[in-house]
Each structure stands twice: as C-alpha cells, then as structure tokens.
C-alpha cells in the first residue's frame, strides 16, 4: 500500500479549506473537526477512545488514492450527463460474516439493476454500495421505546449494540476497531468479486465508465457479469465492480483513516471511496462539512426538506470551492409530498452559484412511516412518486437526473410495502433490517425498471431541448 501511515504527532499541516482570517488561509488537518460543533457524536462512556484512535491511525488504508481519483473521473462523466449512478445498500450494515455475505448480495443485486438500466437506456451505470463502513446511524431522538422499555437509541454497530438492554446500548469505543475489521473484510470481498477488465469490455478510446458490459441475456440471476477493477485504458476509465460508500458520521473513526498521499500531498479519506454527509449533520459550519471539505475524495451530501437554498449554496461553497465536476453529489431526500415544491429552488440556487454538482434522488428517507404496531416501513408507491417528482423537476430545469440512492437488502426481506412485495400484515415475516426498511430483490428490480423508463424519457426530453436550443442559436 503506498499510503503514508502517519501517527498524529507526524501529521503536518494540510491543504487550505479556504477559511481565511485576515486573508491568511487556515490550514486544513484531519483533526479540524474537534473545534467545531459536531452533531451525532457518541458520548464514549467506556474508557479507551484514545487508544482506539491510536490503533486506527496505525492500520492500513482501505481505499487507494488511485481508485478514488478514478471514481472522481467517472463521476465527472455522470455530471456531464454521460452516465448514471446507482448507490444502494443497507441502512445499517452488520458486523462480521453477515456483512461479507451482504456485500456479495449487494454486488449481485446492484449488478442486476445496473444491467437492466444500462440495457434499456444505453447509459453506463456507476454502482456504489452502501457498505464497507455503513455502520453509524444518526438518530433524531436520544432514546427510543423498544418492547415497551425506554432505552438509549441504537446508533449503529460502530457505536452500540442493537439488543434492547441498557448495557448493549452504552457507546463502546472498541467497536470502532470491529468496524474497521469488518470493513477490511468487505473490501477484500469486493476485490475478490471483481474480475479483470478483458479486451473487448470497453470501446477503444471511448470513455464508458461502469457499464455492465457483457451480461449475456437471460443470465441476470447468475452473477455472470464482467466485473472489473478500475483500469485506465487509452485515457478512459472502466469500472464494473462496486465502489464503497458510507455516511461519514463518527468522526473518531474517519479522522484516523484520513491519510496523506505521498505522490500528490493531498489528504484522502481511506475508509471508503465515496463518503457522504447525512441530512442531520450537513450544517455548512459544522464538523462534518468542514471535515470532508479537506479530503480529495468525491463527496456527497444529503439535502432534506429543511435545507434552504442559501444554506445549500454555503454547503456547496465549502465542499466544492473549485467547482470541480464530479466532486460534489447532492442527494435530494425531500419526501414525495415535498419534492415538487422544494427541489426547484434548490436546483436553481446551486446552478446560479456555478457548482457543477450531480443531482441524485434518495426516495427512501423522506417517505418512512410507522405501522400501527410500530414497525418502520416505506410504501413502494411513495418511493416511485418521489422519483417521478425528482425527474420531473430536474428535466423541467434542463438538469441531468444523475442518479438514485436506495436502501436495498439483496435478500427476500419483508420491510417495505407493495411493488410486488408484502402487504402491511406480512411485514413481520422477514423484517431483518438493523435500522430502516429496505427494498427486497423483487421490489428493487421493479424499481430499476421504473428508473430505466424515467431516465429514457428524461434523456429524450433533454436532448430534444438541447437540439431546439442549438437550432435557435
Ligand atoms: C441514511 O441514509 O440512512 C440516513 C440516515 O439518511 P438521512 O441522513 O438522509 O436521514
Ligand atoms: Co436509512
């Protein structure tokens, strides 16, 4: 691994995050967040957070700068309306073998969905899993009712246990090392699942990121894809495997895994390829935004219904000061009822500020409801409704609907209602999520067809509009 493994005492001042005091750029360092308001951080009640952090500093990087740069190049193609992103996986990833099996399932399911979308639209599909680090959960309330008992909320396995006891729910710092170990195994699994990109996979000289090149018709369920690792060929990037992505939430985990690339001198978040900031931690002057502002990875940020256009422009200024295509993805999660009203002003404001972002739709998190028995669920029809609203808004503003962000299991769970899946009374049959409800295979593939149809008609409308514009000029 060609990363510099630096202990905290060896770390040196990094690049500027463009915050200036009397015109002097303040240096950016991975520890920048300690002096800033950091929401949703665990209150580590057991001793040991300092030695756990020291241990993480000394562990190998998980992603490489070359791969991260390849992803950035690929995402710049999405931003240019040449490709589409499918980002999906668990709400909360399990630890250990279950995570490895889960990654295998996500690899298969995302491959099937990407193949379907790619084949019906002729657009390459870039696939990113919510995995290899998707362990931390932001929570709206510090406590929750479980089986009639009020307990501290479950915050993801990186922080506390899901079991409904006071002891399990106590934040426990050594979990950060368990998280790293699982992430390491999932990275290994993704690597093993990737095959070499063979001659004929790409089009010579063409820039065709992440198409699911050679799936023979009728073999969608066999996993017989041509999975590849990123390779540069004739200046083009190919990638047929899953990129890793997770919410960069628990900063005591992310900071020690931020490494300086000796070749470029830039800081990279090595815990993943594509980190994102959640809707509860996206304050422009908060710890999470200022932390991710300093890493060279492409980054994403959720945008909920309570983020206003001016605030979003401040977030963009922090995360994408150089206006780099592919650097920033905005994941709109407005809810089916709000998307048509709220999204247009956000899209216009970002465009007016000149940020070349990718607009992605998360139709899951604004549509969560509780059943009368207290189970969290989502209705397939609401998910489709938000997706349609998102595509309508983007296309009406002549912007590229660049991707979708979903929670899927890769398994026959019964967590969401409709779309060929369970009815409400069937939800308890196979409700296995550690946190939010996920689509099962049937629902996910049916949604992939919806997405393919929406993308086909969006592409046709946008190219008609472009032709009309060219003809009138
Ligand atoms: C999530 O992605 O699981 C999540 C918590 O989303 P959001 O930050 O959009 O609420
Ligand atoms: Co979730």
Short mmCIF file of C-alpha atoms and ligand atoms in Angstrom, two decimals:
data_model
loop_
_atom_site.label_atom_id
_atom_site.label_comp_id
_atom_site.label_asym_id
_atom_site.label_seq_id
_atom_site.Cartn_x
_atom_site.Cartn_y
_atom_site.Cartn_z
CA UNK A 1 0.00 0.00 0.00
CA UNK A 2 1.52 3.30 -0.99
CA UNK A 3 -0.11 5.39 1.69
CA UNK A 4 1.78 7.23 4.32
CA UNK A 5 0.72 5.82 7.66
CA UNK A 6 1.13 8.74 9.94
CA UNK A 7 0.83 8.90 13.66
CA UNK A 8 -0.88 12.02 15.00
CA UNK A 9 2.47 13.52 16.01
CA UNK A 10 3.81 13.05 12.49
CA UNK A 11 0.85 14.67 10.85
CA UNK A 12 1.59 18.01 9.26
CA UNK A 13 -0.49 20.92 8.12
CA UNK A 14 -2.55 20.08 5.08
CA UNK A 15 -4.28 21.97 2.32
CA UNK A 16 -6.34 25.03 2.98
CA UNK A 17 -10.11 24.73 3.38
CA UNK A 18 -10.27 28.34 2.19
CA UNK A 19 -11.36 29.69 5.55
CA UNK A 20 -9.40 32.88 5.95
CA UNK A 21 -8.64 35.02 8.94
CA UNK A 22 -7.47 38.44 7.80
CA UNK A 23 -6.64 36.99 4.41
CA UNK A 24 -4.43 34.17 5.75
CA UNK A 25 -5.62 30.71 4.70
CA UNK A 26 -6.18 28.45 7.69
CA UNK A 27 -4.56 25.02 7.24
CA UNK A 28 -6.83 22.01 6.95
CA UNK A 29 -5.99 18.96 9.01
CA UNK A 30 -7.99 15.81 9.69
CA UNK A 31 -8.43 16.94 13.31
CA UNK A 32 -10.11 20.21 12.24
CA UNK A 33 -13.48 19.00 13.46
CA UNK A 34 -12.54 18.89 17.15
CA UNK A 35 -13.00 22.65 17.47
CA UNK A 36 -16.32 22.70 15.62
CA UNK A 37 -19.89 21.82 16.58
CA UNK A 38 -20.11 18.08 15.87
CA UNK A 39 -23.62 16.65 15.93
CA UNK A 40 -24.48 13.00 16.48
CA UNK A 41 -21.13 12.03 18.03
CA UNK A 42 -21.16 9.21 20.60
CA UNK A 43 -20.65 10.07 24.20
CA UNK A 44 -17.97 7.41 24.76
CA UNK A 45 -18.74 6.32 28.30
CA UNK A 46 -16.24 3.46 28.43
CA UNK A 47 -12.55 4.38 28.60
CA UNK A 48 -10.38 3.66 25.60
CA UNK A 49 -11.29 6.09 22.85
CA UNK A 50 -7.72 7.46 22.73
CA UNK A 51 -6.03 4.08 22.32
CA UNK A 52 -8.66 3.01 19.81
CA UNK A 53 -7.90 6.14 17.78
CA UNK A 54 -4.17 5.43 18.03
CA UNK A 55 -4.78 1.87 16.79
CA UNK A 56 -6.81 3.14 13.83
CA UNK A 57 -4.04 5.58 12.89
CA UNK A 58 -1.65 2.66 12.53
CA UNK A 59 -3.93 0.39 10.47
CA UNK A 60 -3.68 0.13 6.68
CA UNK A 61 -5.75 2.33 4.42
CA UNK A 62 -8.79 0.64 2.86
CA UNK A 63 -9.18 2.61 -0.37
CA UNK A 64 -6.32 3.85 -2.55
CA UNK A 65 -5.79 7.36 -3.93
CA UNK A 66 -5.64 5.97 -7.47
CA UNK A 67 -9.06 4.32 -7.12
CA UNK A 68 -10.54 7.41 -5.53
CA UNK A 69 -9.22 9.53 -8.38
CA UNK A 70 -10.68 7.05 -10.87
CA UNK A 71 -14.07 7.39 -9.21
CA UNK A 72 -13.82 11.17 -9.37
CA UNK A 73 -13.07 10.94 -13.10
CA UNK A 74 -16.03 8.59 -13.56
CA UNK A 75 -18.36 10.89 -11.64
CA UNK A 76 -17.29 13.81 -13.79
CA UNK A 77 -18.80 11.81 -16.69
CA UNK A 78 -22.04 11.48 -14.76
CA UNK A 79 -22.03 15.21 -14.17
CA UNK A 80 -21.62 15.66 -17.93
CA UNK A 81 -24.85 13.64 -18.46
CA UNK A 82 -22.99 10.68 -19.98
CA UNK A 83 -23.75 8.15 -17.24
CA UNK A 84 -25.98 7.45 -14.23
CA UNK A 85 -25.20 6.44 -10.63
CA UNK A 86 -26.87 3.68 -8.67
CA UNK A 87 -25.94 3.91 -5.00
CA UNK A 88 -27.64 1.40 -2.72
CA UNK A 89 -27.35 -0.98 0.19
CA UNK A 90 -28.21 -1.44 3.83
CA UNK A 91 -29.39 1.34 6.07
CA UNK A 92 -27.14 -0.07 8.81
CA UNK A 93 -24.51 -2.66 7.91
CA UNK A 94 -23.98 -5.68 10.17
CA UNK A 95 -20.59 -6.76 11.54
CA UNK A 96 -18.59 -9.85 10.62
CA UNK A 97 -19.56 -12.58 8.18
CA UNK A 98 -23.07 -11.19 7.72
CA UNK A 99 -21.51 -8.07 6.19
CA UNK A 100 -19.44 -10.14 3.76
CA UNK A 101 -22.47 -12.14 2.68
CA UNK A 102 -24.45 -8.91 2.49
CA UNK A 103 -21.80 -7.37 0.22
CA UNK A 104 -21.98 -10.38 -2.08
CA UNK A 105 -25.75 -9.97 -2.29
CA UNK A 106 -25.49 -6.24 -2.96
CA UNK A 107 -22.90 -6.90 -5.65
CA UNK A 108 -25.28 -9.28 -7.38
CA UNK A 109 -28.42 -7.16 -6.98
CA UNK A 110 -26.81 -3.85 -7.95
CA UNK A 111 -25.31 -5.63 -10.95
CA UNK A 112 -28.75 -6.82 -11.99
CA UNK A 113 -30.30 -3.39 -11.51
CA UNK A 114 -27.45 -1.63 -13.32
CA UNK A 115 -27.63 -4.09 -16.19
CA UNK A 116 -31.34 -3.55 -16.55
CA UNK A 117 -31.00 0.25 -16.50
CA UNK A 118 -27.96 0.24 -18.76
CA UNK A 119 -29.53 -2.09 -21.31
CA UNK A 120 -32.79 -0.16 -21.54
CA UNK A 121 -31.26 3.30 -21.60
CA UNK A 122 -27.84 2.74 -23.23
CA UNK A 123 -26.28 4.78 -20.43
CA UNK A 124 -23.41 3.33 -18.43
CA UNK A 125 -24.34 2.86 -14.78
CA UNK A 126 -21.84 3.56 -11.99
CA UNK A 127 -22.55 1.36 -8.99
CA UNK A 128 -21.72 2.26 -5.39
CA UNK A 129 -22.69 0.12 -2.41
CA UNK A 130 -23.72 1.48 0.96
CA UNK A 131 -21.18 -0.87 2.51
CA UNK A 132 -17.69 -1.45 3.93
CA UNK A 133 -18.26 1.20 6.58
CA UNK A 134 -22.01 1.93 6.72
CA UNK A 135 -22.11 1.34 10.46
CA UNK A 136 -23.03 4.67 12.10
CA UNK A 137 -26.64 5.86 12.38
CA UNK A 138 -27.73 9.40 13.14
CA UNK A 139 -30.85 9.43 15.29
CA UNK A 140 -33.48 12.13 15.77
CA UNK A 141 -34.12 11.16 19.41
CA UNK A 142 -31.60 10.18 22.10
CA UNK A 143 -33.92 7.45 23.36
CA UNK A 144 -36.41 5.03 21.82
CA UNK A 145 -39.16 2.70 23.01
CA UNK A 146 -38.28 -0.97 22.48
CA UNK A 147 -40.70 -3.65 23.61
CA UNK A 148 -42.26 -1.15 25.99
CA UNK A 149 -38.93 -0.04 27.53
CA UNK A 150 -37.33 3.37 27.03
CA UNK A 151 -33.68 2.85 26.10
CA UNK A 152 -30.84 4.89 24.60
CA UNK A 153 -31.28 4.85 20.80
CA UNK A 154 -29.36 2.32 18.73
CA UNK A 155 -26.71 4.34 16.84
CA UNK A 156 -25.29 1.65 14.57
CA UNK A 157 -22.90 -1.14 15.48
CA UNK A 158 -19.90 1.18 15.36
CA UNK A 159 -21.30 2.86 18.49
CA UNK A 160 -23.54 0.49 20.47
CA UNK A 161 -25.41 -2.81 20.31
CA UNK A 162 -28.91 -3.26 18.90
CA UNK A 163 -30.05 -5.55 21.75
CA UNK A 164 -32.70 -3.93 23.92
CA UNK A 165 -30.70 -3.63 27.13
CA UNK A 166 -29.08 -0.66 28.89
CA UNK A 167 -25.67 -2.36 28.72
CA UNK A 168 -25.80 -3.05 24.99
CA UNK A 169 -26.93 0.49 24.26
CA UNK A 170 -23.91 2.06 26.00
CA UNK A 171 -21.42 3.53 23.46
CA UNK A 172 -18.32 1.31 23.44
CA UNK A 173 -15.17 2.69 21.79
CA UNK A 174 -13.52 -0.65 20.80
CA UNK A 175 -16.42 -1.10 18.37
CA UNK A 176 -14.51 1.26 16.06
CA UNK A 177 -11.92 -1.48 15.62
CA UNK A 178 -14.59 -4.11 14.95
CA UNK A 179 -16.00 -1.75 12.33
CA UNK A 180 -12.59 -1.44 10.68
CA UNK A 181 -12.13 -5.21 10.69
CA UNK A 182 -15.49 -5.80 9.03
CA UNK A 183 -14.85 -3.03 6.50
CA UNK A 184 -11.49 -4.64 5.70
CA UNK A 185 -13.16 -7.99 5.03
CA UNK A 186 -15.82 -6.39 2.85
CA UNK A 187 -13.17 -4.56 0.82
CA UNK A 188 -11.43 -7.92 0.33
CA UNK A 189 -14.69 -9.50 -0.77
CA UNK A 190 -15.41 -6.73 -3.28
CA UNK A 191 -11.91 -7.15 -4.61
CA UNK A 192 -12.39 -10.92 -4.95
CA UNK A 193 -15.70 -10.40 -6.73
CA UNK A 194 -14.05 -8.16 -9.31
CA UNK A 195 -12.53 -9.80 -12.34
CA UNK A 196 -10.06 -8.24 -14.70
CA UNK A 197 -11.37 -5.99 -17.42
CA UNK A 198 -10.75 -8.02 -20.54
CA UNK A 199 -10.15 -6.93 -24.09
CA UNK A 200 -13.43 -6.08 -25.73
CA UNK A 201 -15.07 -4.98 -22.47
CA UNK A 202 -14.68 -1.34 -23.40
CA UNK A 203 -14.93 0.56 -26.58
CA UNK A 204 -11.46 1.51 -27.78
CA UNK A 205 -10.69 5.06 -26.83
CA UNK A 206 -14.23 5.65 -25.58
CA UNK A 207 -14.96 6.91 -22.11
CA UNK A 208 -17.54 4.43 -20.88
CA UNK A 209 -17.50 4.27 -17.11
CA UNK A 210 -19.05 1.36 -15.30
CA UNK A 211 -21.25 -0.17 -17.90
CA UNK A 212 -22.25 -3.72 -17.08
CA UNK A 213 -20.60 -4.75 -20.25
CA UNK A 214 -21.11 -8.36 -21.05
CA UNK A 215 -24.06 -9.82 -19.25
CA UNK A 216 -25.49 -12.47 -21.51
CA UNK A 217 -29.27 -12.10 -21.89
CA UNK A 218 -31.23 -14.30 -19.55
CA UNK A 219 -28.45 -14.75 -17.03
CA UNK A 220 -29.32 -11.87 -14.73
CA UNK A 221 -29.58 -14.03 -11.65
CA UNK A 222 -26.34 -15.92 -12.13
CA UNK A 223 -23.98 -13.09 -11.33
CA UNK A 224 -22.30 -13.67 -14.67
CA UNK A 225 -21.21 -10.09 -15.14
CA UNK A 226 -17.87 -8.94 -16.31
CA UNK A 227 -16.84 -7.36 -13.04
CA UNK A 228 -13.71 -5.35 -13.30
CA UNK A 229 -11.47 -3.22 -11.28
CA UNK A 230 -10.70 0.25 -12.38
CA UNK A 231 -8.20 0.36 -15.18
CA UNK A 232 -7.03 3.22 -17.25
CA UNK A 233 -7.02 2.39 -20.89
CA UNK A 234 -6.35 4.94 -23.61
CA UNK A 235 -7.27 7.66 -21.18
CA UNK A 236 -10.61 6.05 -20.34
CA UNK A 237 -11.77 4.69 -17.01
CA UNK A 238 -13.58 1.42 -16.71
CA UNK A 239 -15.08 0.06 -13.56
CA UNK A 240 -17.52 -2.78 -13.31
CA UNK A 241 -17.43 -3.57 -9.60
CA UNK A 242 -18.96 -1.78 -6.63
CA UNK A 243 -17.44 1.35 -5.25
CA UNK A 244 -17.66 1.61 -1.49
CA UNK A 245 -19.57 4.44 0.15
CA UNK A 246 -20.90 5.25 3.60
CA UNK A 247 -22.10 8.12 5.74
CA UNK A 248 -19.02 9.71 7.30
CA UNK A 249 -20.72 10.17 10.64
CA UNK A 250 -18.50 9.01 13.51
CA UNK A 251 -15.50 11.28 13.16
CA UNK A 252 -13.33 9.38 15.65
CA UNK A 253 -13.37 6.62 13.01
CA UNK A 254 -12.93 8.79 9.92
CA UNK A 255 -10.15 11.06 11.19
CA UNK A 256 -7.52 8.36 11.86
CA UNK A 257 -8.28 6.80 8.46
CA UNK A 258 -7.56 10.06 6.65
CA UNK A 259 -4.17 9.69 5.02
CA UNK A 260 -1.87 11.88 3.02
CA UNK A 261 -1.00 10.65 -0.47
CA UNK A 262 2.78 10.89 -0.75
CA UNK A 263 2.55 11.38 -4.51
CA UNK A 264 0.26 14.38 -4.54
CA UNK A 265 0.48 15.58 -0.94
CA UNK A 266 -3.33 15.60 -0.77
CA UNK A 267 -5.43 14.14 2.04
CA UNK A 268 -7.68 11.20 1.19
CA UNK A 269 -10.35 9.57 3.30
CA UNK A 270 -9.14 5.99 3.09
CA UNK A 271 -12.11 4.42 4.90
CA UNK A 272 -14.11 4.46 1.67
CA UNK A 273 -14.22 5.79 -1.89
CA UNK A 274 -17.30 7.98 -1.68
CA UNK A 275 -18.23 9.38 1.75
CA UNK A 276 -21.47 11.28 2.27
CA UNK A 277 -22.81 13.69 4.85
CA UNK A 278 -26.23 12.92 6.30
CA UNK A 279 -29.21 15.25 6.48
CA UNK A 280 -28.75 15.80 10.23
CA UNK A 281 -25.07 16.78 10.03
CA UNK A 282 -24.91 18.96 6.91
CA UNK A 283 -24.51 22.35 8.62
CA UNK A 284 -22.09 24.47 6.50
CA UNK A 285 -20.07 25.44 9.59
CA UNK A 286 -20.41 22.10 11.32
CA UNK A 287 -17.79 19.44 11.90
CA UNK A 288 -18.85 17.05 9.13
CA UNK A 289 -18.89 19.56 6.29
CA UNK A 290 -15.60 21.16 7.35
CA UNK A 291 -14.00 17.72 7.77
CA UNK A 292 -14.98 16.43 4.32
CA UNK A 293 -14.10 19.80 2.76
CA UNK A 294 -10.43 18.86 3.16
CA UNK A 295 -10.34 15.41 1.56
CA UNK A 296 -9.72 14.81 -2.14
CA UNK A 297 -12.43 12.11 -2.47
CA UNK A 298 -15.60 12.87 -4.33
CA UNK A 299 -18.17 13.61 -1.61
CA UNK A 300 -21.94 13.56 -1.38
CA UNK A 301 -24.33 15.45 0.84
CA UNK A 302 -27.95 14.71 1.67
CA UNK A 303 -30.38 17.58 1.22
CA UNK A 304 -33.56 17.36 3.25
CA UNK A 305 -36.72 19.47 3.10
CA UNK A 306 -35.44 21.81 5.83
CA UNK A 307 -32.26 22.86 3.98
CA UNK A 308 -32.95 26.19 2.29
CA UNK A 309 -31.35 27.38 -0.96
CA UNK A 310 -28.97 29.90 0.69
CA UNK A 311 -27.75 27.29 3.16
CA UNK A 312 -27.26 24.77 0.37
CA UNK A 313 -25.12 27.26 -1.55
CA UNK A 314 -22.95 27.67 1.56
CA UNK A 315 -22.59 23.90 1.80
CA UNK A 316 -21.54 23.80 -1.87
CA UNK A 317 -19.03 26.60 -1.35
CA UNK A 318 -17.40 24.59 1.45
CA UNK A 319 -17.40 21.23 -0.29
CA UNK A 320 -16.75 22.33 -3.86
CA UNK A 321 -14.81 25.61 -3.73
CA UNK A 322 -13.05 24.91 -7.03
CA UNK A 323 -16.24 23.96 -8.86
CA UNK A 324 -14.89 20.58 -9.94
CA UNK A 325 -17.22 18.34 -11.96
CA UNK A 326 -17.80 15.06 -10.09
CA UNK A 327 -16.51 16.36 -6.76
CA UNK A 328 -19.92 17.01 -5.21
CA UNK A 329 -23.11 14.98 -5.39
CA UNK A 330 -26.25 16.38 -3.82
CA UNK A 331 -28.66 13.67 -2.70
CA UNK A 332 -32.15 15.15 -2.52
CA UNK A 333 -34.39 13.38 0.03
CA UNK A 334 -37.36 15.65 0.23
CA UNK A 335 -40.23 13.18 0.54
CA UNK A 336 -42.87 12.50 -2.11
CA UNK A 337 -45.12 15.23 -0.72
CA UNK A 338 -42.45 17.95 -0.83
CA UNK A 339 -40.16 17.22 -3.75
CA UNK A 340 -42.09 19.11 -6.42
CA UNK A 341 -42.41 22.22 -4.23
CA UNK A 342 -38.99 22.34 -2.60
CA UNK A 343 -36.50 20.99 -5.10
CA UNK A 344 -36.75 23.59 -7.91
CA UNK A 345 -35.45 26.49 -5.78
CA UNK A 346 -32.56 24.35 -4.54
CA UNK A 347 -31.54 23.32 -8.05
CA UNK A 348 -31.76 26.90 -9.33
CA UNK A 349 -29.69 28.27 -6.44
CA UNK A 350 -26.90 25.72 -6.92
CA UNK A 351 -26.84 26.39 -10.65
CA UNK A 352 -26.73 30.17 -10.12
CA UNK A 353 -23.75 29.68 -7.81
CA UNK A 354 -21.95 27.78 -10.58
CA UNK A 355 -21.39 24.43 -8.84
CA UNK A 356 -21.27 21.54 -11.33
CA UNK A 357 -22.94 19.04 -8.99
CA UNK A 358 -24.52 15.67 -9.65
CA UNK A 359 -28.17 15.66 -8.57
CA UNK A 360 -29.22 12.33 -7.12
CA UNK A 361 -32.55 11.25 -5.61
CA UNK A 362 -32.93 9.35 -2.35
CA UNK A 363 -36.64 8.47 -2.44
CA UNK A 364 -36.42 6.43 0.77
CA UNK A 365 -35.65 8.68 3.74
CA UNK A 366 -38.40 11.26 3.22
CA UNK A 367 -41.03 8.52 2.98
CA UNK A 368 -40.62 6.49 6.17
CA UNK A 369 -43.82 5.77 8.12
CA UNK A 370 -44.74 3.61 11.12
CA UNK A 371 -47.33 0.86 11.09
CA UNK A 372 -49.91 0.67 13.87
CA UNK A 373 -47.69 -1.93 15.54
CA UNK A 374 -44.69 0.41 15.47
CA UNK A 375 -42.71 -1.09 12.57
CA UNK A 376 -40.89 1.39 10.35
CA UNK A 377 -41.81 0.89 6.71
CA UNK A 378 -41.98 2.58 3.31
CA UNK A 379 -44.59 2.26 0.59
CA UNK A 380 -43.24 1.39 -2.84
CA UNK A 381 -45.74 3.80 -4.43
CA UNK A 382 -44.41 6.73 -2.37
CA UNK A 383 -40.87 5.84 -3.45
CA UNK A 384 -41.91 5.85 -7.11
CA UNK A 385 -43.85 9.08 -6.58
CA UNK A 386 -40.78 10.89 -5.20
CA UNK A 387 -38.61 9.54 -8.03
CA UNK A 388 -41.10 10.83 -10.61
CA UNK A 389 -41.20 14.21 -8.89
CA UNK A 390 -37.40 14.36 -8.88
CA UNK A 391 -37.11 13.51 -12.58
CA UNK A 392 -39.90 15.99 -13.47
CA UNK A 393 -38.19 18.83 -11.59
CA UNK A 394 -34.72 18.17 -12.96
CA UNK A 395 -35.88 17.77 -16.54
CA UNK A 396 -38.07 20.89 -16.37
CA UNK A 397 -34.94 22.81 -15.34
CA UNK A 398 -32.84 21.15 -18.08
CA UNK A 399 -30.64 19.42 -15.49
CA UNK A 400 -29.40 15.84 -15.65
CA UNK A 401 -31.02 13.48 -13.12
CA UNK A 402 -27.68 11.90 -12.28
CA UNK A 403 -28.55 9.00 -10.01
CA UNK A 404 -30.54 7.31 -7.29
CA UNK A 405 -29.69 6.42 -3.71
CA UNK A 406 -31.63 3.49 -2.29
CA UNK A 407 -31.83 1.14 0.66
CA UNK A 408 -31.92 -2.44 -0.66
CA UNK A 409 -31.25 -5.78 1.01
CA UNK A 410 -30.23 -8.12 -1.81
CA UNK A 411 -32.37 -10.63 0.01
CA UNK A 412 -36.04 -11.65 0.30
CA UNK A 413 -36.82 -9.41 3.28
CA UNK A 414 -40.28 -8.03 4.03
CA UNK A 415 -39.61 -4.47 5.12
CA UNK A 416 -41.24 -2.20 2.50
CA UNK A 417 -44.85 -2.46 1.32
CA UNK A 418 -46.04 -3.00 -2.28
CA UNK A 419 -44.20 -3.20 -5.60
CA UNK A 420 -44.61 -6.98 -5.71
CA UNK A 421 -43.52 -7.25 -2.06
CA UNK A 422 -45.50 -7.74 1.14
CA UNK A 423 -48.70 -6.15 2.34
CA UNK A 424 -48.62 -4.48 5.76
CA UNK A 425 -49.69 -7.56 7.75
CA UNK A 426 -46.84 -9.58 6.16
CA UNK A 427 -44.07 -7.18 7.25
CA UNK A 428 -43.03 -9.17 10.36
CA UNK A 429 -42.35 -12.33 8.28
CA UNK A 430 -38.77 -11.42 7.36
CA UNK A 431 -38.13 -7.99 8.83
CA UNK A 432 -34.35 -8.10 9.38
CA UNK A 433 -33.09 -4.55 8.99
CA UNK A 434 -30.95 -3.17 11.81
CA UNK A 435 -32.44 0.24 11.11
CA UNK A 436 -34.53 1.50 8.16
CA UNK A 437 -36.68 -0.73 5.89
CA UNK A 438 -35.03 -1.90 2.64
CA UNK A 439 -36.43 -2.99 -0.70
CA UNK A 440 -36.19 -6.71 -1.41
CA UNK A 441 -34.95 -8.12 -4.74
CA UNK A 442 -38.36 -8.13 -6.41
CA UNK A 443 -39.13 -4.56 -5.34
CA UNK A 444 -35.63 -3.35 -6.25
CA UNK A 445 -35.75 -4.82 -9.75
CA UNK A 446 -39.22 -3.46 -10.34
CA UNK A 447 -37.93 -0.04 -9.24
CA UNK A 448 -34.94 -0.40 -11.58
CA UNK A 449 -37.40 -0.73 -14.46
CA UNK A 450 -39.21 2.45 -13.31
CA UNK A 451 -35.85 4.23 -13.16
CA UNK A 452 -34.92 3.00 -16.63
CA UNK A 453 -38.22 4.31 -18.02
CA UNK A 454 -37.82 7.67 -16.29
CA UNK A 455 -34.24 8.00 -17.48
CA UNK A 456 -35.13 7.12 -21.07
CA UNK A 457 -37.80 9.77 -21.24
CA UNK A 458 -35.62 12.33 -19.39
CA UNK A 459 -32.77 11.78 -21.84
CA UNK A 460 -35.12 12.15 -24.82
CA UNK A 461 -36.64 15.38 -23.49
CA UNK A 462 -33.26 16.85 -22.58
CA UNK A 463 -31.73 16.06 -25.95
CA UNK A 464 -34.79 17.47 -27.80
CA UNK A 465 -34.45 20.64 -25.74
CA UNK A 466 -30.72 20.83 -26.50
CA UNK A 467 -31.37 20.37 -30.22
CA UNK A 468 -34.03 23.06 -30.17
CA UNK A 469 -31.70 25.43 -28.38
CA UNK A 470 -28.91 24.74 -30.88
CA UNK A 471 -31.29 25.25 -33.82
CA UNK A 472 -32.49 28.59 -32.43
CA UNK A 473 -28.99 29.92 -31.84
C1 LIG B 1 -29.46 7.14 5.81
O1 LIG B 1 -29.03 7.33 4.68
O2 LIG B 1 -29.58 6.00 6.34
C2 LIG B 1 -29.93 8.32 6.59
C3 LIG B 1 -29.95 8.34 7.90
O3 LIG B 1 -30.33 9.29 5.76
P1 LIG B 1 -30.62 10.84 6.03
O4 LIG B 1 -29.34 11.45 6.53
O5 LIG B 1 -31.00 11.34 4.67
O6 LIG B 1 -31.74 10.92 7.02
CO1 LIG B 2 -31.53 4.74 6.39
#
